[in-house]
Structures are given as structure tokens and as C-alpha cells.
Coordinates of C-alpha atoms in Angstrom, one line a residue:
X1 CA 111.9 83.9 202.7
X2 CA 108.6 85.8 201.2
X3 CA 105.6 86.2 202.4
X4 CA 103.0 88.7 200.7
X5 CA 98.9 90.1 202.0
X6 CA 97.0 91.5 199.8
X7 CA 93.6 93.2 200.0
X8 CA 91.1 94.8 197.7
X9 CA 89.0 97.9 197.7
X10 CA 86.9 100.8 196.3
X11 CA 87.6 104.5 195.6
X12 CA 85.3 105.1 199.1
X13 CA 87.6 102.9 200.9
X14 CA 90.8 102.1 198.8
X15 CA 92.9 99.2 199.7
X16 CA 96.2 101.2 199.8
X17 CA 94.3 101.7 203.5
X18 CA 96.3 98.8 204.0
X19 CA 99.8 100.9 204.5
X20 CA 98.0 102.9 207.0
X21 CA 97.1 99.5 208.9
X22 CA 100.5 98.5 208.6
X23 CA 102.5 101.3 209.2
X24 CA 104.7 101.1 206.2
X25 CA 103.9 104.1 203.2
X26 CA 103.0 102.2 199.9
X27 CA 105.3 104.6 197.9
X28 CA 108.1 103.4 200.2
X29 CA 110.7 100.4 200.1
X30 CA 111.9 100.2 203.8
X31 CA 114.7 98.0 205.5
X32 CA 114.7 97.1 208.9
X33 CA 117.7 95.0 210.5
X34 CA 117.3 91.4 213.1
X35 CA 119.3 89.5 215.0
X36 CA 119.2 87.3 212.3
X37 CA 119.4 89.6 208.6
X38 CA 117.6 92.4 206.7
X39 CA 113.7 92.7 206.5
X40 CA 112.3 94.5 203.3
X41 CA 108.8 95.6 203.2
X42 CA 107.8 96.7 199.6
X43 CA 104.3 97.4 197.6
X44 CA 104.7 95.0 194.4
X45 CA 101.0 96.6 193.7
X46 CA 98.9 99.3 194.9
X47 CA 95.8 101.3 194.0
X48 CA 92.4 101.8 195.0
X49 CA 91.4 98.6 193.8
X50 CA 94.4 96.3 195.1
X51 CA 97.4 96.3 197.5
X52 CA 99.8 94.4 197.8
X53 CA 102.6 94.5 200.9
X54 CA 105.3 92.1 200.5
X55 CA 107.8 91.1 203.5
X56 CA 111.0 89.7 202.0
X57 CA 113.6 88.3 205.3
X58 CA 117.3 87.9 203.9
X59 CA 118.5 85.5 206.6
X60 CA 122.5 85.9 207.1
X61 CA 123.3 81.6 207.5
X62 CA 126.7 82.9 209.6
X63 CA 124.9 84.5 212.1
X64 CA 122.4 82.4 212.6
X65 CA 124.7 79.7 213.2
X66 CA 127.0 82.2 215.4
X67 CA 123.9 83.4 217.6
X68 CA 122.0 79.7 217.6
X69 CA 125.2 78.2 218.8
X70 CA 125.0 75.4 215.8
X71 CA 121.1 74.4 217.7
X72 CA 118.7 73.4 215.3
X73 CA 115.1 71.9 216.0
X74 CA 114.2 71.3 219.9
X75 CA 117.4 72.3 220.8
X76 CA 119.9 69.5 219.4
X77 CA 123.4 70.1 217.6
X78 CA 123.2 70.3 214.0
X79 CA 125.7 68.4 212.0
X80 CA 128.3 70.8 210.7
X81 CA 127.8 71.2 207.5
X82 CA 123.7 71.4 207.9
X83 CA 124.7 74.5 210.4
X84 CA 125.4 76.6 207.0
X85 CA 123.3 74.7 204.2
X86 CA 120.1 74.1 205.3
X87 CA 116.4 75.5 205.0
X88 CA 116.4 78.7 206.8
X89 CA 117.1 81.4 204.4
X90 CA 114.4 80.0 202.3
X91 CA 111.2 78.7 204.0
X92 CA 109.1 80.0 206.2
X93 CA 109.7 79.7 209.6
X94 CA 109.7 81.2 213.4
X95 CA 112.6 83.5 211.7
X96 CA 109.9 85.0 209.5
X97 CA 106.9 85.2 212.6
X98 CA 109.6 86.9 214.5
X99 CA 110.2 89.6 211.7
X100 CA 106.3 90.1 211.4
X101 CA 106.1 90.5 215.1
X102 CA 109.2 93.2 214.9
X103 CA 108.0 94.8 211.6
X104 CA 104.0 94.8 212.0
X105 CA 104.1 95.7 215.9
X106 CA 101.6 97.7 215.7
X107 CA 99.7 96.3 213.3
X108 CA 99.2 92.9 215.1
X109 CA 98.0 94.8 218.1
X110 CA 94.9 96.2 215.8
X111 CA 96.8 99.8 216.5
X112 CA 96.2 102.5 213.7
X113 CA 95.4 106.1 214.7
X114 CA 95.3 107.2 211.0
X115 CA 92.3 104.7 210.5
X116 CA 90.8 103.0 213.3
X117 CA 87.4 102.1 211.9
X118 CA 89.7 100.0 209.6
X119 CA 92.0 98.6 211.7
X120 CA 89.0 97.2 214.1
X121 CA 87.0 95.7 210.9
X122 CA 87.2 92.6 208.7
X123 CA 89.1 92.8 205.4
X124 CA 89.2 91.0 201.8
X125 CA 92.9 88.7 202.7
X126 CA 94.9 86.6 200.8
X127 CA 98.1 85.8 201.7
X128 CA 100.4 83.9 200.5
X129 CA 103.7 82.1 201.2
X130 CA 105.7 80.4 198.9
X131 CA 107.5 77.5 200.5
X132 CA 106.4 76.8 204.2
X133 CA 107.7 73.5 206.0
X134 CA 104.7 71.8 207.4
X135 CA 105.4 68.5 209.4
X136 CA 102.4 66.8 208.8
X137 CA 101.5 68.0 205.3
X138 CA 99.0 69.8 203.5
X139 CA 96.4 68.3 206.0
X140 CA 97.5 69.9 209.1
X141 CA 97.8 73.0 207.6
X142 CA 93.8 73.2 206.8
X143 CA 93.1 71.6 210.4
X144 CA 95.2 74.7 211.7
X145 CA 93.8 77.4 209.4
X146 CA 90.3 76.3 208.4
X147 CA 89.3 76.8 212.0
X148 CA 90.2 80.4 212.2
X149 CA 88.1 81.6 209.2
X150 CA 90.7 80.7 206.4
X151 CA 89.7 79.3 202.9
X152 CA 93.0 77.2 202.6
X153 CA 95.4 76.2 199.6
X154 CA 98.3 74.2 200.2
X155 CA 99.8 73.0 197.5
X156 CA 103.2 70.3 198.5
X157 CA 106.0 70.9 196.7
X158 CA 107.2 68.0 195.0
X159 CA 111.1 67.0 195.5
X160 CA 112.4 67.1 191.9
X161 CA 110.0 68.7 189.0
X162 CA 112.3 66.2 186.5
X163 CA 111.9 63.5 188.9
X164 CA 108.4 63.3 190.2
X165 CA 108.6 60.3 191.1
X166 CA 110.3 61.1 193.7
X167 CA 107.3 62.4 195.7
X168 CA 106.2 65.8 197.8
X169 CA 108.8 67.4 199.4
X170 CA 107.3 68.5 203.4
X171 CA 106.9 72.1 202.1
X172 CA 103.9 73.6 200.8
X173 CA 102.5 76.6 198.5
X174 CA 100.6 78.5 200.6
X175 CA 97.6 80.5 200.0
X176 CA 95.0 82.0 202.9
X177 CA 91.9 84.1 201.9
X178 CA 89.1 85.4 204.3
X179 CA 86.9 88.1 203.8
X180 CA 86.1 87.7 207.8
X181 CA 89.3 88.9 209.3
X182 CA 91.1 91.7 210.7
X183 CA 94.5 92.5 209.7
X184 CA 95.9 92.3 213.6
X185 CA 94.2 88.8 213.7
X186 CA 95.7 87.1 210.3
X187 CA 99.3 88.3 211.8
X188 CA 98.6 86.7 215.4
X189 CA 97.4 83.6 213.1
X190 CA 100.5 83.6 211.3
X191 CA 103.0 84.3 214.2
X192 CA 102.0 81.4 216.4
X193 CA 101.0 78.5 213.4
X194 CA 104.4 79.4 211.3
X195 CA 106.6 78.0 213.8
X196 CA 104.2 75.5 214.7
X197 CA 104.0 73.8 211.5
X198 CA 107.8 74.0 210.9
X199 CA 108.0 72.1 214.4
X200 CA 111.4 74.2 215.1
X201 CA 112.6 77.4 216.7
X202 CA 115.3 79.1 216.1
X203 CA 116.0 80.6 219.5
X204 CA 116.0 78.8 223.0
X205 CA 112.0 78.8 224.0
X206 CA 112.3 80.2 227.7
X207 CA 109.1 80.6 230.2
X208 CA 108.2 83.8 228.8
X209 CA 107.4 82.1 225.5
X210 CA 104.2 80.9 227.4
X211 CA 102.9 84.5 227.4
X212 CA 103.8 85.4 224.1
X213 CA 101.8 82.2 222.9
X214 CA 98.6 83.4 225.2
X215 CA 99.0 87.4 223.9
X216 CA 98.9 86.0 220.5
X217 CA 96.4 83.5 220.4
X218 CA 93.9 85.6 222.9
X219 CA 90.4 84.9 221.2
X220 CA 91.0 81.9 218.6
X221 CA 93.5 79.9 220.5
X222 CA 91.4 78.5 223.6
X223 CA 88.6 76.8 221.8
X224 CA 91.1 75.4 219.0
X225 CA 90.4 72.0 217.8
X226 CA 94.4 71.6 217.5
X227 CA 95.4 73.8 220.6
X228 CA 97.2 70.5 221.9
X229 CA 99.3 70.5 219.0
X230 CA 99.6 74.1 218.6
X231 CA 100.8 74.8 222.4
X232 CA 103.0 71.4 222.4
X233 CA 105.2 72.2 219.1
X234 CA 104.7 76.4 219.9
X235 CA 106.8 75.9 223.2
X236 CA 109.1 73.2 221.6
X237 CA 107.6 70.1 223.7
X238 CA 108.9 71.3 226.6
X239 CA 106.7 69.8 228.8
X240 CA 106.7 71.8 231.7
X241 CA 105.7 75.2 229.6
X242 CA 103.1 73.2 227.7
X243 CA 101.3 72.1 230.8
X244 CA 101.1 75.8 231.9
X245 CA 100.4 76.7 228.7
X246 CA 97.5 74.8 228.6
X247 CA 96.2 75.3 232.5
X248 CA 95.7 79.0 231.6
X249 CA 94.2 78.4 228.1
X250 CA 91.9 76.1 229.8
X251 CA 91.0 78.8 232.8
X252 CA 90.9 81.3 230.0
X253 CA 88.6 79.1 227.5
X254 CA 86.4 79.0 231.0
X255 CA 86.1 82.3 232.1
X256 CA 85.3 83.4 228.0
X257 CA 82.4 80.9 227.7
X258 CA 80.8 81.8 231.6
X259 CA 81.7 86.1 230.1
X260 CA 79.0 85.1 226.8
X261 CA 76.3 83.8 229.5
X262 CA 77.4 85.4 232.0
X263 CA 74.2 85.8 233.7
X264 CA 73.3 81.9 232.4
X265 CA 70.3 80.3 234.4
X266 CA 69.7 84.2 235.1
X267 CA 68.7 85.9 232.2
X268 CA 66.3 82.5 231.0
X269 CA 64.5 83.0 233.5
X270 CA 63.9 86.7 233.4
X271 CA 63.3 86.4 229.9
X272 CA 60.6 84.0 230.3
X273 CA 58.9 86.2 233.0
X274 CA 56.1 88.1 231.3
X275 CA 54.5 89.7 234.2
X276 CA 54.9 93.7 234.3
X277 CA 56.4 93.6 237.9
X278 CA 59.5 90.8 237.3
X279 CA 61.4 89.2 239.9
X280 CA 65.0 90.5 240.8
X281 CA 67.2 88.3 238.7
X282 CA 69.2 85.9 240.9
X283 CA 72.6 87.3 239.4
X284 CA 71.1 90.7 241.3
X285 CA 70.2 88.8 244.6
X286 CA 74.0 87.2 244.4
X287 CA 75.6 90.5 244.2
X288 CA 73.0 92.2 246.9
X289 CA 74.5 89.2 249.4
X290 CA 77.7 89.3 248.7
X291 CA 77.3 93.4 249.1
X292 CA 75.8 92.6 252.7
X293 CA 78.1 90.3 254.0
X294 CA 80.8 92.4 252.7
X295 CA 79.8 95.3 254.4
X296 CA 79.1 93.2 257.7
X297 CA 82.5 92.0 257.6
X298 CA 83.9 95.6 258.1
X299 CA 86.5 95.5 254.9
X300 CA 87.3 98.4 253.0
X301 CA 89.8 96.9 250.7
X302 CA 88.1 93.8 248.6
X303 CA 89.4 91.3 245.9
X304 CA 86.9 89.8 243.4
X305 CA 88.6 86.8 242.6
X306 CA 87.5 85.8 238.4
X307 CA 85.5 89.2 238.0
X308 CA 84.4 88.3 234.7
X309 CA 82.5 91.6 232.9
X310 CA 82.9 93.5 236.3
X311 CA 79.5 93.6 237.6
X312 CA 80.3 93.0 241.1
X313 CA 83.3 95.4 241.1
X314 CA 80.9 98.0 239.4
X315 CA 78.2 97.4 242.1
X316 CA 81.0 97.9 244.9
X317 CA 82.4 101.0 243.6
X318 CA 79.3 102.4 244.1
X319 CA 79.5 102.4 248.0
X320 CA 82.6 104.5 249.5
X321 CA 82.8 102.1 252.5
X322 CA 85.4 100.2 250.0
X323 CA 87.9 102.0 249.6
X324 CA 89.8 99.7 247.0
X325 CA 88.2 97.1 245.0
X326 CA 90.4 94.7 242.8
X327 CA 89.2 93.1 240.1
X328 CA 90.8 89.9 239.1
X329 CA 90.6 87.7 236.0
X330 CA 92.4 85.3 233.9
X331 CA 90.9 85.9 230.9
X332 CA 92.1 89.7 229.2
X333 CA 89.6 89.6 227.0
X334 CA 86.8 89.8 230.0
X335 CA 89.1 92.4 231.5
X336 CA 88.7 94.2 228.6
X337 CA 85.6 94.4 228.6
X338 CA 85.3 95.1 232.5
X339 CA 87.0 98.0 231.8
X340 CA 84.8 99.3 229.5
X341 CA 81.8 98.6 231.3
X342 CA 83.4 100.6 234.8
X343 CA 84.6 103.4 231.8
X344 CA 87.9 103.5 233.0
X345 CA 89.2 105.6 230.8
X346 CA 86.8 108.2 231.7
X347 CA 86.9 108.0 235.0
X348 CA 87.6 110.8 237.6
X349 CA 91.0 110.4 239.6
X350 CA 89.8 109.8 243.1
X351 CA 87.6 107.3 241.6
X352 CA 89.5 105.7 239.4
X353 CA 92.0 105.3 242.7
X354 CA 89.6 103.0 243.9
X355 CA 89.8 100.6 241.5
X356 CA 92.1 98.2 239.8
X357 CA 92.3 95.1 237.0
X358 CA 94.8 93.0 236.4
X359 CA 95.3 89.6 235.1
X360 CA 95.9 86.7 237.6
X361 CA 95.3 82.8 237.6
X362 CA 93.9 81.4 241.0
X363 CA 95.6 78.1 240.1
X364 CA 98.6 79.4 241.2
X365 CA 100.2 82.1 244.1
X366 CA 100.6 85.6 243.5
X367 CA 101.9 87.9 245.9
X368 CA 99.7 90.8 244.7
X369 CA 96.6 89.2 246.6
X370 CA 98.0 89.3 249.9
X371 CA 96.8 92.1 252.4
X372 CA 93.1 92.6 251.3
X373 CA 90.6 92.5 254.1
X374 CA 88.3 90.4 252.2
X375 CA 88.1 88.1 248.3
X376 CA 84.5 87.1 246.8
X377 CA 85.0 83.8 244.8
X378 CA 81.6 84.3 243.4
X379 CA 80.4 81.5 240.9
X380 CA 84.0 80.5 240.4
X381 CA 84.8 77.0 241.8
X382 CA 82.3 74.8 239.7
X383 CA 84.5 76.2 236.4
X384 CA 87.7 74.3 237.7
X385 CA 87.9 70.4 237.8
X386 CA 87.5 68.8 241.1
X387 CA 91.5 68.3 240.5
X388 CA 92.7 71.5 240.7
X389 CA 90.4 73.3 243.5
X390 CA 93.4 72.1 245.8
X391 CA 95.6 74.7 244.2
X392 CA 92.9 77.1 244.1
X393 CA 92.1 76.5 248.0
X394 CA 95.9 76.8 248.8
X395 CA 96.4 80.1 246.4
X396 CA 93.2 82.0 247.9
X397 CA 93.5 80.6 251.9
X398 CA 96.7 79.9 252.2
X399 CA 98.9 82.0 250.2
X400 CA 96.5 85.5 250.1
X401 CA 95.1 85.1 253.4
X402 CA 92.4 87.7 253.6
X403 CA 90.2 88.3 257.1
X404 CA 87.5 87.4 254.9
X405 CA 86.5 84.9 252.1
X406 CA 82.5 84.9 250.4
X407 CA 82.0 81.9 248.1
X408 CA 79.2 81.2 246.2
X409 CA 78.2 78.5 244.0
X410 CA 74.8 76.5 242.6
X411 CA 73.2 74.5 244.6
X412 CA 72.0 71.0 242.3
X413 CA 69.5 70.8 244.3
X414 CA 67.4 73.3 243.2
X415 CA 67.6 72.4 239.4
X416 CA 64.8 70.9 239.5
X417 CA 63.1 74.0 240.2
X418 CA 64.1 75.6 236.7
X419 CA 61.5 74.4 234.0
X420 CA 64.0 75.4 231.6
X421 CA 66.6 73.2 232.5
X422 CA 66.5 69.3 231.3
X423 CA 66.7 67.0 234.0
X424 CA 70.2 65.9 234.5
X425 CA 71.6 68.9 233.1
X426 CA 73.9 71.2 235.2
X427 CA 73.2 75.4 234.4
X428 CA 75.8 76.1 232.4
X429 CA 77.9 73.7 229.7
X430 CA 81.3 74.9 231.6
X431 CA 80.5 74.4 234.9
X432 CA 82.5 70.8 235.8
X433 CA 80.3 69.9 239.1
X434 CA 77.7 71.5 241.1
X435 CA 77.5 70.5 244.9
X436 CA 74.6 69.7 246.8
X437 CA 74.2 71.7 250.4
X438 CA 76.1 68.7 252.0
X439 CA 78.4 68.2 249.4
X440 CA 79.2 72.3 249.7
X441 CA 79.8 71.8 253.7
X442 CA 81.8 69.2 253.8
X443 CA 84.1 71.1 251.4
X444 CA 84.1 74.7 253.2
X445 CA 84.2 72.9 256.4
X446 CA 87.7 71.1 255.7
X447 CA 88.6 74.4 254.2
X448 CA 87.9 76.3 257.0
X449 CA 89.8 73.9 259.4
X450 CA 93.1 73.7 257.4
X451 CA 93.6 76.9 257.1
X452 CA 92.0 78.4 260.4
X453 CA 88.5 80.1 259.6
X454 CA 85.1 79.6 260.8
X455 CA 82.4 79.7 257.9
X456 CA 78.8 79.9 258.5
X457 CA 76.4 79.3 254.8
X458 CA 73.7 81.4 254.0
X459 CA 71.3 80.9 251.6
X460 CA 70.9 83.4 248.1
X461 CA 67.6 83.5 246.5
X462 CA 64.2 82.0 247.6
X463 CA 65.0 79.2 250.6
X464 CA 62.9 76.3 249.0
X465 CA 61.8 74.3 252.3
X466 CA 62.7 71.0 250.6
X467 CA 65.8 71.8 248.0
X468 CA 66.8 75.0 249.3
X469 CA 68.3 77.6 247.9
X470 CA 69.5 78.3 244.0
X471 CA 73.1 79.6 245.5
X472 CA 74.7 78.7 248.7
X473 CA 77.0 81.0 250.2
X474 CA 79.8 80.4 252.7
X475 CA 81.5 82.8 254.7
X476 CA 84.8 82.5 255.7
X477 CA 85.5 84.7 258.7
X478 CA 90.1 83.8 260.0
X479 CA 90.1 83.2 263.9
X480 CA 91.8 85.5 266.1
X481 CA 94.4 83.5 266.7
X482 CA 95.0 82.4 263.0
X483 CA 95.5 86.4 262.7
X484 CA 97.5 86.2 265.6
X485 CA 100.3 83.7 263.7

């Protein structure tokens, strides 16, 4: 099987940059050996103007056969003589996503010390692939490309040249071009949607498979109009993975759209405040509370539970009285950024003791939450459907257990306060329901008994005599005998 990417350039930035993005010297043929063959990487063309890198995958049938224990797609026995003469040498496939993966490590993680202002910019792509299996036709392939930035060609392949009326075969002529790309994010492309529109795997699709799909599609794969598809055949219909699959794409797709308006209702209302002498914006006034109660509370070691950007884990750092902050997200992309924003990287070692990231869903238990003196769930609930706060409840109050638990959240009430939101209209397009004060009790109160707390509310922002506050707080303080057991 053959796939080729080609790119263009000038004299000032020659396209042979390409090697240096891919590792692989242009003057070079190299061989690299899988599980399943020999991988060539050779430069049909390359100059200043145009570079071309070919990956050519010599799949050895025997072995595949020998490894695959005679499975073919989703896992069921081949007949025998399909075992040996079938497709796979030939069209791409998740043989040929695995060998970019191997060859083009680096490349698909955007690494290149030799030229990193390339490596992190678009390029002029075009990449094609001469026979690609795609159940569901030329059709699905442009509803699975076109999204990501792609101008698409797929040509089907007809059965018999001398026989045309014998139809399309399910294979295609591929050809991708973008001018609005990286390199790293055409290969992710191509590792997850190869497999996916062959509908097959060649190995057995374990859990882990689940985080190789999310690494790969991080940034393109949440908001796909096809992610159904895409995480359904990825993960070989195994139901189970797919439903995970999805739950963290969904808590990911979340936590991405709140990180772009992250201070939502916030910053519209700062921005339409002209006086000289403006307001402290209510994201401020959350933070400032949760600060307070925090420090009330006596803990020094403090989880914020979906930290987004890291505002409140910046604003905490800033007081020694904590002595270990944890940031916690689902999304690596606002982790990412987090990190940047606290310059971690940069930061001096007793400091930088303080603190930590690491990714974690609140949908399910995780044992690295337990033992913290207090977790901040702060503007997190009204993200999750009613559904799956349950699971979130349990995770944070049963399973974690700190002394103390601060949640925040919009009171509905109050929207009718902000003249720039439409009547009816919650504060921010991802937020799936936003409680009244009563509706906010009755929730933390049942909370508080299952799991044995006492919570008192405080209001965040200006206390409107008739609406309330724009944030309601509850504080969850564990009874002594709760600590006790």
C-alpha cells in the first residue's frame, strides 16, 4: 500500500522543510520493519519548489495471518483461503495508520527542533492514496474530510476497466489538499479516518484504543459532525469502548467550548461597562469567594475539579496557606493552556512543588482525588446533563471524600437582570440547565445527606432582594462523625 504528501515552497522557505518536519533526510531511502512487513519512506521529488515524501508498506500476508490468528473485520474468522488472498497488502488500511503512527512519531506530535516555526504552522498539502476501501463510498469520505479543512477527491474505482458495467468497486482514489493545515494535524486525520472508512482492524481493539482515538483526535474530533460514526467503527463497534469513547469526547467538547468564553456572561458585561471606574467582573467575585471560603475552611491541600485555563489555581498559588493546589481537567487542550498561563516551565522548584495538572473525568472514580482537604466544583455542574450528575456526585462525595466541597453555579433567576441576555436564553450555549435557588437546595441538600455533610449557600455577586444572586454557592463542610467512619 502507498500513500504520498506533498508540499510546495519558495527559496526563503523551501519545501524540502518537509524532511525536517518529518524526520526522514530527503537524500535518503530508509526502511523501517512492523509487526506486520517493511515500511519505505522515499522522496520521489524534492527541491525548493516541491517535495514529495512517499510511505510505501510491504505487508508480509503470512504473518499477518500468523499474528491476526486468521481474524479479519470485527474480530470474525476469515475463510481460509481469504486469510492469504485478500485486500491488505494493497489498500489502505489501519495497517498503513499504524506505520504512519510508527514512522512519523514525531511528526504527528507537531515535534521538530530543527524547525519549529514550521512544524507549528499551516502548510500547502496534498496527499494522496491510491486505493482506499471506504464502506459507504465516495460520499463518506468528503463528510469525514471536508469537515477538517480538506478540499476532497475521491474518485471509486470501478470493478473491471473492460467490464464497466460491472460498476464501482468500494475503493477510491484519493486526493486531500489544504493550504490550512499543519503537518502533525493531516497525520492525526489520517490515522484515525483510515481505519474508519475501511470499517476493519487488523489487531484486537483493547480499552486502551479509547485513548489512542482521544490523543489523536484532540481538537477536530469533539465537534465532528460524524464523531458517532468515527468513534463507533474506530473502536470496532464495541459498544462498551464507544460509550466511553464518546462520554469523554462529550466532557471534552464541553470543557473546550466553556475554555473559548470562559469568562461568558462575564466579560459582556465588562465590555459594555464604559464608566472609567468598572465593576469587578463576576468571574473575579467567584474566585474572591471561593478564595474566602477556602481559606475559612482551614485546607492547605485543594483540588479544582474542571480547572479550565487555570485562573483559580493561579489565584490560589498566590497565597502560601495552600500548600498544594491540583488542577484537574478533562480536556488537554485547556490543560495546556493552564500550563502556560501558570508558566510552568519556568517556574521555580519550591513553587512549582505546589502545583499540579493532570487529566481526569469527574464522570468516573479516580483514586488520585482522595486525601485533599478541600475540591472547588466551580461553574462545572450545569455542563453535564441532569443524567450523569449522579456519577459526578458519587465520584466527588463519595469516592474522593474531601473535608470540604465549594460549588458554584448560575442562578436563572437572575437572568433577567442581564440586558444582554434574550429572555429565555441560559448564559452560555453549553450549559445543559441552570437551577433556581430552590432548585440548587433541594440538590445540595440530598447531597449533603447521602453522603454525610452539612452545606450552608452563600450568595456571589450583588444579592438582588427579589432574584438574588448571579451565583449561588454551597458549601459542603463532612460531619465529624462522617470523618470518624
Amino acid at each position: 500500500m502507498f500513500l504520498t504528501i506533498s508540499t510546495t515552497g519558495t527559496r526563503e522557505r523551501p519545501a524540502t522543510d518537509l524532511g525536517y518536519l518529518l524526520h526522514k533526510h530527503p537524500d535518503k531511502s530508509q526502511v523501517f520493519s512492523t509487526s506486520y512487513g517493511t515500511a519505505h519512506v522515499l522522496y520521489p521529488e524534492a527541491d525548493a519548489q516541491r517535495c514529495t515524501a512517499a510511505l510505501l508498506l510491504e505487508v508480509d500476508a503470512v504473518a499477518l495471518v500468523r499474528r491476526g490468528k486468521g481474524k479479519g473485520r470485527g474480530g470474525a474468522p476469515d475463510a481460509a483461503l481469504a486469510q492469504y488472498v485478500n485486500d491488505r497488502p494493497y489498500a489502505a488500511s489501519s495497517l498503513l495508520a499504524v506505520a504512519l503512527s510508527a514512522v512519523f512519531s514525531s511528526a504527528m506530535r507537531g515535534v521538530c527542533n530543527a524547525r519549529p516555526e514550521r512544524a507549528a504552522e499551516p502548510l500547502p498539502l496534498r496527499i494522496e492514496v491510491p486505493a482506499l476501501p471506504a464502506r459507504g463510498g465516495p460520499d463518506l469520505v468528503r463528510r469525514l474530510f471536508e469537515p477538517l479543512g480538506w478540499a476532497v477527491t475521491a474518485e471509486p474505482v470501478p470493478l473491471d476497466t473492460e467490464f464497466p458495467q460491472w460498476g464501482d468497486s468500494r475503493y477510491v482514489r484519493l486526493v486531500l489538499e489544504s493550504e490550512a493545515l499543519t503537518l502533525a494535524a493531516a497525520l492525526r486525520h489520517l490515522y484515525v479516518l483510515l481505519p474508519v472508512l475501511d470499517d476493519a482492524k487488523h489487531y484486537w481493539v483493547a480499552s486502551d484504543e479509547v485513548d489512542k482515538l482521544l490523543r489523536a483526535g484532540e481538537g477536530w474530533l469533539p465537534g465532528h459532525p460524524e464523531q458517532k460514526l468515527i468513534t463507533s467503527r474506530y473502536l470496532a463497534r464495541r459498544w462498551s469502548l464507544t460509550r466511553e469513547a464518546r462520554e469523554r469526547l462529550e466532557l471534552v467538547r464541553l470543557a473546550e467550548a466553556d475554555d473559548s468564553e470562559v469568562e461568558d456572561i462575564d466579560n459582556a458585561v465588562e465590555a459594555e461597562t464604559e464608566q472609567e471606574e468598572r465593576p469587578t467582573p463576576l468571574a473575579v467575585q467567584r474566585r474572591e469567594a471561593i478564595v474566602a471560603a477556602l481559606q475559612e475552611s482551614g485546607a492547605a491541600r485543594v483540588l479544582d475539579l474542571g480547572c479550565g485555563q487555570g485562573q483559580l489555581v493561579q489565584t490560589l498559588l498566590k497565597d502560601v496557606r495552600f500548600t498544594e493546589i491540583v488542577g484537574v481537567d478533562v480536556s488537554m487542550r485547556a490543560l495546556t493552556i493552564a500550563s502556560r498561563r501558570l508558566k510552568l516551565d519556568r517556574m521555580g522548584e519550591r513553587q512549582a512543588a505546589r502545583v499540579k495538572l493532570f487529566q481526569s473525568s469527574l464522570a468516573y472514580t479516580d483514586n488520585r482525588l482522595k486525601g485533599y482537604d478541600a475540591a472547588v466544583l466551580s461553574e462545572v455542574i450545569e455542563h453535564l446533563d441532569l443524567s450523569r450528575l449522579p456519577a459526578l456526585e458519587y465520584a466527588v462525595f463519595g469516592a474522593a471524600r474531601p473535608r470540604t466541597v465549594l460549588v458554584t453555579t448560575p442562578n436563572v433567576e437572575y437572568n433577567v437582570r442581564w440586558e444582554t441576555l434574550p429572555a429565555g436564553h441560559v448564559r452560555h450555549g453549553d450549559h445543559r440547565f441552570e437551577w433556581t435557588r430552590e432548585e440548587f437546595r433541594a440538590w445540595a441538600d440530598a447531597v449533603a445527606e447521602r453522603h454525610g455533610y452539612d452545606v450552608e449557600f452563600r450568595p456571589v455577586g450583588p444579592d438582588d432582594p427579589e432574584v438574588g444572586p448571579p451565583t449561588q454557592m454551597a458549601v459542603f463542610t463532612m460531619r465529624k462523625e462522617a470523618k470518624a467512619a
